[in-house]
Amino acid sequence: MKKKYSWFFALLISVTTYVNVTQTQAQTPVYPISGRLTAADGAPVKEVMIQLLQSADKKLVKVAYPDSLGNFMFEQIKAGSYLLLTQSMYFSPYQSAAFTHQRSTSLGNIALQAASTTLKEAMVTANKPFVQQQYDKTVINVASSIASAGSTALEVLEKAPGISIDQNDNIAMRGRQGVLIMIDGKQVPMTGQDLANMLRNMSANQIETIDLITNPSSKYDAAGNAGIIDIRLKKGKKSGTNGSVSLSYGQGIYPKISPSFNFNTKHKNLNVFGSYNYSFRQEINDLTIFRQFYDADNKFTGANNYNSFFKHQYSSHNARIGADYNISKNAVIGFSANGIFANNSVATNSVAHTQNAQQQPNGSFITLGKTQPQRNNNSFNINYKQTLDTNGRELSADVDYARYAFDDTQLYNTRYYDVNSAENKTPYILFGDLTGNLSIRAFKVDYTQPLKNIGAKLEAGIKSSWVKSDNDVQFFDRSNGGNKLDEGKSNRFIYHENINAAYVNASKKWQHLTLQLGLRLENTNADGKQVVHETTFNRDYTQLFPSGYVGYEFNDQHDLGLSMSRRIERPSYRQLNPFRVFLDPLTSAMGNPYLLPEITNSFELTHTFKQDYVTKIGYSVTRDNMLSVLAPDVEPNTVLQTDRNLARYDYYNASFAFPVNIGKWFNSMNTALVYYGRYTGNLANTNLDASRVSFNFNSVNTIIIDAATTLEITGNYESRTYYGFLDVGSFWFINAGAQRQLWHRKASLKINVNDIFFTNRTNAVTRLTGYGETFIQKRDTRVATITFTYKFGGTTSGSPRRKTGGAEEEKRRAG
């Protein structure tokens, strides 16, 4: 791997040296142009495009955008005569008088006037496409999607290009698991099924966009081997009091309902924002499993055939409140508080038929279960940001505190029958009381320093986090009318973790070349204690995570970029918890305290043509790849699910994103992905060498009927692929919807049907030494939804600032 780093950085040095030498031979003095935009009331503004034009022929020179305080800067501008032009949905266009630029030029404060209501209504008729491809990320515009109305955040992710979700609710991006999920820049405190349930409790009506980032810079936490999915919630953009109310009703096999409300009130330097969403959903999981067992000579020893039906009910309240205050024109302080309160339930009906070594029926058992998971998750953030001078020096700080509590009760009743369907054992009744809490404290400081003398920018920062997890699990045997503690299934696990990080990131842009180099250092100190058996483990390690990007703009149509990064995926706190969890009489799950973090080195080449056609070619290698493995347990014909480290995973990919437009009435964005993954190593006494070329295609099509009516059709196809031992079959689905704007665009009505042909189901096969399994999973994916949304509020602009916190990677692993 050192050779790969050496090759990459040698290439960067060679290219930049050549460009520097070439440009030095005929170097022209260049200077910055800076200024600050404000609304008419003096408040700072955002989401304004600023164009720098040559005054003689009005030829475009550069485009810039203001920061959260309204400050903007054009760097590396030659001496000459220029003028400034602004464009915005919320402000009238502004054009400056021509000015002479000889050295550093400051244009001072520029006050923008609010656009008229008529102008805004005309401008918002052009909705953003559902998918926008950019060289460094893919943007999913959820708010403008018809098919996403009334859906959950998890269902929206399933529709995104390159995203797949397996039968255990693990999220993969471009065929790779180990994705870091963030909400407004704050990492989600869960993984696996806990993460999926949280996303199911989040309505798509709350979401503005979702960013899919494949190769983040060193400014981000090093976690997330497959990249980052950042869910951005809706944000008010107008002064005064404004917001929206929405109500969605969906009907699949069972109903789904989701009312929501969000508001934003802004007056001069104070902005207060908030939202509330209630979600009630009933869903099913219909699972058929056939398990086969073999001895050391690969002879059949028995089998279990499961038909399991799970009915899920999700009932959750999701609220947030926050405020930002501009202390001065250069400084802003803010806070935000978030809460998720869920009271869910799962009813289980599982019928299992067993076979002996002669493949003859050997009896059966039926397990009826009732699980009631409750979640009480809340977090609080205080943030501060200050622009230190007109040159662009900036300082920001975050302090975070979060607490996540869960309280689950489980009741399983298993009855055993012989081949004649007569009970032949005493019913086994097991009651579980699972409680736990997780606390996270974190702070981070970031600093930006422009290096004017060399035309570059330096970013640096530090972060520390402290995590404590305490899980207490008690199971009681109630088979004989008692309430006897089952010590084999009960335990308490306490985990502490401290991560200290520092990073530096340097970037420079020439006329055609862009260079960025970064390095992040992370020091991890962790210890865990299993109270009942008094076993402990301790891990302390320090690692470096380099990143880099070099891009070249050949002309206004062609851009080429090469990026690399080294990233880590740490085990979640639950994955490390070593106690055994009861799933059914023949199936258990257990954490692995010896699970190592996996390390991935990624490289990606990106080409963009006309800013619309994006081609990416990538390679990554992962060491100690974490896999969830089902393998034979100690008792005959039983299985244990646990996470283990696989030696190596190699991943190659190529993707092409392209639009297809017909006139002004049909727009289509398509993404084709081909990838090859190879798993190698030895797990569960099995030599694994599994690989396959796989294909994913995603298409989003919009048909404009008239100014107020739009149709949308989306489709997704995923070919057969491997996830470790699991050989997953292909699947596809099609969604369709229609939208009608009402009351001068103050309201809208959306109707959509997801998975029209009911084809979004999972089937897979797994085979390892002593064990084989085949399963088919069906869910409540075909759902018809109707959504009504009404917008209220003023008409003047002033884009509020939203600040995210520093307790990011820790929260994602809390599950």
CSV table of N, CA, C and O in Angstrom, one decimal, residues 219-281:
chain,number,residue,atom,x,y,z
A,219,LYS,N,-11.3,16.6,5.9
A,219,LYS,CA,-12.1,17.4,6.8
A,219,LYS,C,-13.2,16.6,7.5
A,219,LYS,O,-13.6,16.9,8.6
A,220,TYR,N,-13.7,15.5,6.8
A,220,TYR,CA,-14.7,14.6,7.3
A,220,TYR,C,-14.0,13.6,8.3
A,220,TYR,O,-12.8,13.3,8.1
A,221,ASP,N,-14.8,13.1,9.2
A,221,ASP,CA,-14.3,11.9,10.0
A,221,ASP,C,-13.9,10.8,9.0
A,221,ASP,O,-14.5,10.7,7.9
A,222,ALA,N,-12.9,10.0,9.4
A,222,ALA,CA,-12.4,9.0,8.6
A,222,ALA,C,-13.3,7.8,8.4
A,222,ALA,O,-13.0,6.9,7.6
A,223,ALA,N,-14.4,7.8,9.1
A,223,ALA,CA,-15.3,6.6,9.1
A,223,ALA,C,-16.1,6.6,7.8
A,223,ALA,O,-16.3,7.6,7.1
A,224,GLY,N,-16.6,5.4,7.4
A,224,GLY,CA,-17.4,5.2,6.2
A,224,GLY,C,-16.6,4.8,5.0
A,224,GLY,O,-16.2,5.6,4.2
A,225,ASN,N,-16.3,3.5,4.9
A,225,ASN,CA,-15.5,3.0,3.9
A,225,ASN,C,-16.1,3.1,2.5
A,225,ASN,O,-15.4,3.4,1.5
A,226,ALA,N,-17.4,3.0,2.4
A,226,ALA,CA,-18.1,3.1,1.1
A,226,ALA,C,-18.5,4.5,0.7
A,226,ALA,O,-19.0,4.8,-0.4
A,227,GLY,N,-18.3,5.5,1.7
A,227,GLY,CA,-18.7,6.8,1.4
A,227,GLY,C,-19.7,7.4,2.4
A,227,GLY,O,-19.9,6.8,3.4
A,228,ILE,N,-20.2,8.5,2.1
A,228,ILE,CA,-21.1,9.2,3.0
A,228,ILE,C,-22.5,9.5,2.3
A,228,ILE,O,-22.5,9.9,1.2
A,229,ILE,N,-23.5,9.2,3.1
A,229,ILE,CA,-24.9,9.6,2.7
A,229,ILE,C,-25.4,10.7,3.7
A,229,ILE,O,-25.6,10.4,4.8
A,230,ASP,N,-25.5,11.9,3.2
A,230,ASP,CA,-25.9,13.1,4.0
A,230,ASP,C,-27.3,13.5,3.7
A,230,ASP,O,-27.6,14.0,2.6
A,231,ILE,N,-28.2,13.3,4.6
A,231,ILE,CA,-29.6,13.7,4.5
A,231,ILE,C,-29.8,15.1,5.0
A,231,ILE,O,-29.6,15.4,6.2
A,232,ARG,N,-30.2,16.0,4.1
A,232,ARG,CA,-30.4,17.4,4.4
A,232,ARG,C,-31.9,17.7,4.6
A,232,ARG,O,-32.6,17.5,3.7
A,233,LEU,N,-32.2,18.1,5.8
A,233,LEU,CA,-33.6,18.4,6.1
A,233,LEU,C,-34.1,19.8,5.5
A,233,LEU,O,-33.2,20.6,5.2
A,234,LYS,N,-35.4,20.0,5.3
A,234,LYS,CA,-35.9,21.2,4.7
A,234,LYS,C,-35.5,22.4,5.6
A,234,LYS,O,-35.5,22.3,6.8
A,235,LYS,N,-35.2,23.5,4.9
A,235,LYS,CA,-34.8,24.7,5.6
A,235,LYS,C,-35.6,25.9,5.1
A,235,LYS,O,-35.7,26.1,3.8
A,236,GLY,N,-36.1,26.8,5.9
A,236,GLY,CA,-36.7,28.0,5.5
A,236,GLY,C,-35.7,29.0,4.8
A,236,GLY,O,-34.6,29.0,5.2
A,237,LYS,N,-36.2,29.7,3.8
A,237,LYS,CA,-35.3,30.6,3.1
A,237,LYS,C,-35.9,32.1,3.1
A,237,LYS,O,-35.4,32.9,2.3
A,238,LYS,N,-36.9,32.4,3.8
A,238,LYS,CA,-37.5,33.7,3.7
A,238,LYS,C,-37.6,34.4,5.1
A,238,LYS,O,-37.7,33.7,6.1
A,239,SER,N,-37.6,35.7,5.1
A,239,SER,CA,-37.8,36.5,6.3
A,239,SER,C,-39.3,36.4,6.7
A,239,SER,O,-40.1,36.0,5.9
A,240,GLY,N,-39.5,36.8,7.9
A,240,GLY,CA,-40.9,36.7,8.4
A,240,GLY,C,-41.1,35.3,8.9
A,240,GLY,O,-40.2,34.6,9.2
A,241,THR,N,-42.4,35.0,9.0
A,241,THR,CA,-42.8,33.6,9.5
A,241,THR,C,-43.3,32.9,8.3
A,241,THR,O,-44.3,33.3,7.6
A,242,ASN,N,-42.8,31.7,8.1
A,242,ASN,CA,-43.3,30.9,6.9
A,242,ASN,C,-43.0,29.4,7.2
A,242,ASN,O,-42.3,29.1,8.2
A,243,GLY,N,-43.5,28.6,6.4
A,243,GLY,CA,-43.4,27.1,6.6
A,243,GLY,C,-44.3,26.3,5.7
A,243,GLY,O,-44.9,26.8,4.7
A,244,SER,N,-44.6,25.1,6.2
A,244,SER,CA,-45.6,24.3,5.4
A,244,SER,C,-46.2,23.2,6.3
A,244,SER,O,-45.6,22.9,7.4
A,245,VAL,N,-47.3,22.8,6.0
A,245,VAL,CA,-48.0,21.6,6.6
A,245,VAL,C,-48.3,20.6,5.5
A,245,VAL,O,-48.5,20.9,4.4
A,246,SER,N,-48.2,19.3,5.9
A,246,SER,CA,-48.3,18.3,4.9
A,246,SER,C,-49.0,17.1,5.6
A,246,SER,O,-48.8,16.8,6.8
A,247,LEU,N,-49.8,16.4,4.8
A,247,LEU,CA,-50.5,15.2,5.3
A,247,LEU,C,-50.4,14.1,4.2
A,247,LEU,O,-50.8,14.4,3.0
A,248,SER,N,-49.9,12.9,4.5
A,248,SER,CA,-49.7,11.8,3.6
A,248,SER,C,-50.5,10.6,4.1
A,248,SER,O,-50.4,10.3,5.3
A,249,TYR,N,-51.2,9.9,3.2
A,249,TYR,CA,-51.8,8.7,3.5
A,249,TYR,C,-51.4,7.6,2.5
A,249,TYR,O,-51.6,7.9,1.3
A,250,GLY,N,-50.9,6.5,2.9
A,250,GLY,CA,-50.5,5.5,2.0
A,250,GLY,C,-51.2,4.2,2.3
A,250,GLY,O,-51.5,3.9,3.5
A,251,GLN,N,-51.5,3.3,1.3
A,251,GLN,CA,-52.1,2.1,1.5
A,251,GLN,C,-51.4,1.0,0.7
A,251,GLN,O,-51.3,1.0,-0.5
A,252,GLY,N,-50.8,0.1,1.4
A,252,GLY,CA,-50.3,-1.1,0.8
A,252,GLY,C,-51.1,-2.3,1.3
A,252,GLY,O,-52.3,-2.3,1.3
A,253,ILE,N,-50.4,-3.3,1.9
A,253,ILE,CA,-51.2,-4.3,2.6
A,253,ILE,C,-51.8,-3.7,3.9
A,253,ILE,O,-52.9,-4.1,4.3
A,254,TYR,N,-51.0,-2.8,4.5
A,254,TYR,CA,-51.4,-2.1,5.7
A,254,TYR,C,-51.3,-0.6,5.5
A,254,TYR,O,-50.6,-0.1,4.6
A,255,PRO,N,-51.9,0.2,6.3
A,255,PRO,CA,-51.9,1.7,6.1
A,255,PRO,C,-50.6,2.3,6.6
A,255,PRO,O,-49.9,1.8,7.4
A,256,LYS,N,-50.4,3.5,6.1
A,256,LYS,CA,-49.3,4.4,6.5
A,256,LYS,C,-49.8,5.8,6.5
A,256,LYS,O,-50.4,6.3,5.5
A,257,ILE,N,-49.6,6.6,7.6
A,257,ILE,CA,-50.0,8.0,7.6
A,257,ILE,C,-48.9,8.8,8.2
A,257,ILE,O,-48.1,8.4,9.1
A,258,SER,N,-48.7,10.0,7.7
A,258,SER,CA,-47.6,10.9,8.1
A,258,SER,C,-48.0,12.3,8.0
A,258,SER,O,-47.8,12.9,6.9
A,259,PRO,N,-48.5,13.0,9.1
A,259,PRO,CA,-48.6,14.5,9.0
A,259,PRO,C,-47.3,15.1,9.5
A,259,PRO,O,-46.5,14.6,10.3
A,260,SER,N,-47.0,16.3,8.9
A,260,SER,CA,-45.8,17.0,9.3
A,260,SER,C,-46.0,18.5,9.2
A,260,SER,O,-46.9,19.0,8.6
A,261,PHE,N,-45.1,19.2,10.0
A,261,PHE,CA,-45.2,20.7,10.1
A,261,PHE,C,-43.8,21.2,10.2
A,261,PHE,O,-43.0,20.6,11.0
A,262,ASN,N,-43.5,22.3,9.5
A,262,ASN,CA,-42.2,22.9,9.7
A,262,ASN,C,-42.4,24.4,9.6
A,262,ASN,O,-43.3,24.9,8.8
A,263,PHE,N,-41.6,25.2,10.3
A,263,PHE,CA,-41.7,26.6,10.2
A,263,PHE,C,-40.3,27.3,10.4
A,263,PHE,O,-39.4,26.7,10.8
A,264,ASN,N,-40.3,28.5,10.0
A,264,ASN,CA,-39.1,29.3,10.1
A,264,ASN,C,-39.5,30.8,10.3
A,264,ASN,O,-40.4,31.3,9.6
A,265,THR,N,-39.0,31.4,11.4
A,265,THR,CA,-39.4,32.8,11.6
A,265,THR,C,-38.1,33.6,11.7
A,265,THR,O,-37.2,33.2,12.5
A,266,LYS,N,-38.0,34.6,10.9
A,266,LYS,CA,-36.7,35.4,10.9
A,266,LYS,C,-37.0,36.9,10.9
A,266,LYS,O,-37.9,37.4,10.2
A,267,HIS,N,-36.3,37.5,11.8
A,267,HIS,CA,-36.5,39.0,12.0
A,267,HIS,C,-35.1,39.6,12.3
A,267,HIS,O,-34.5,39.3,13.3
A,268,LYS,N,-34.7,40.4,11.3
A,268,LYS,CA,-33.4,41.0,11.4
A,268,LYS,C,-32.3,40.0,11.7
A,268,LYS,O,-32.1,39.1,10.8
A,269,ASN,N,-31.6,40.0,12.8
A,269,ASN,CA,-30.5,39.1,13.1
A,269,ASN,C,-30.9,37.8,13.7
A,269,ASN,O,-30.0,36.9,13.9
A,270,LEU,N,-32.1,37.6,14.0
A,270,LEU,CA,-32.5,36.3,14.7
A,270,LEU,C,-33.4,35.5,13.8
A,270,LEU,O,-34.3,35.9,13.1
A,271,ASN,N,-33.0,34.2,13.8
A,271,ASN,CA,-33.8,33.2,13.0
A,271,ASN,C,-34.1,32.0,13.9
A,271,ASN,O,-33.2,31.5,14.6
A,272,VAL,N,-35.4,31.7,14.0
A,272,VAL,CA,-35.8,30.5,14.8
A,272,VAL,C,-36.5,29.5,13.8
A,272,VAL,O,-37.3,29.9,13.0
A,273,PHE,N,-36.1,28.3,14.0
A,273,PHE,CA,-36.7,27.3,13.1
A,273,PHE,C,-37.1,26.0,13.9
A,273,PHE,O,-36.6,25.8,15.0
A,274,GLY,N,-38.0,25.3,13.3
A,274,GLY,CA,-38.5,24.1,14.0
A,274,GLY,C,-39.3,23.2,13.0
A,274,GLY,O,-39.7,23.6,12.0
A,275,SER,N,-39.5,22.0,13.5
A,275,SER,CA,-40.3,21.0,12.7
A,275,SER,C,-40.9,19.9,13.6
A,275,SER,O,-40.3,19.7,14.7
A,276,TYR,N,-42.0,19.3,13.2
A,276,TYR,CA,-42.5,18.2,13.9
A,276,TYR,C,-43.1,17.2,12.8
A,276,TYR,O,-43.8,17.7,11.9
A,277,ASN,N,-42.9,16.0,13.1
A,277,ASN,CA,-43.4,14.9,12.2
A,277,ASN,C,-43.9,13.8,13.0
A,277,ASN,O,-43.2,13.3,13.9
A,278,TYR,N,-45.1,13.3,12.7
A,278,TYR,CA,-45.6,12.1,13.3
A,278,TYR,C,-45.7,11.0,12.2
A,278,TYR,O,-46.2,11.3,11.1
A,279,SER,N,-45.3,9.8,12.5
A,279,SER,CA,-45.4,8.7,11.6
A,279,SER,C,-46.0,7.5,12.2
A,279,SER,O,-45.6,7.1,13.2
A,280,PHE,N,-47.0,7.0,11.5
A,280,PHE,CA,-47.6,5.7,11.9
A,280,PHE,C,-47.6,4.8,10.6
A,280,PHE,O,-48.2,5.2,9.6
A,281,ARG,N,-47.0,3.7,10.7
A,281,ARG,CA,-46.9,2.8,9.6
A,281,ARG,C,-47.0,1.3,10.1
A,281,ARG,O,-46.4,1.0,11.1
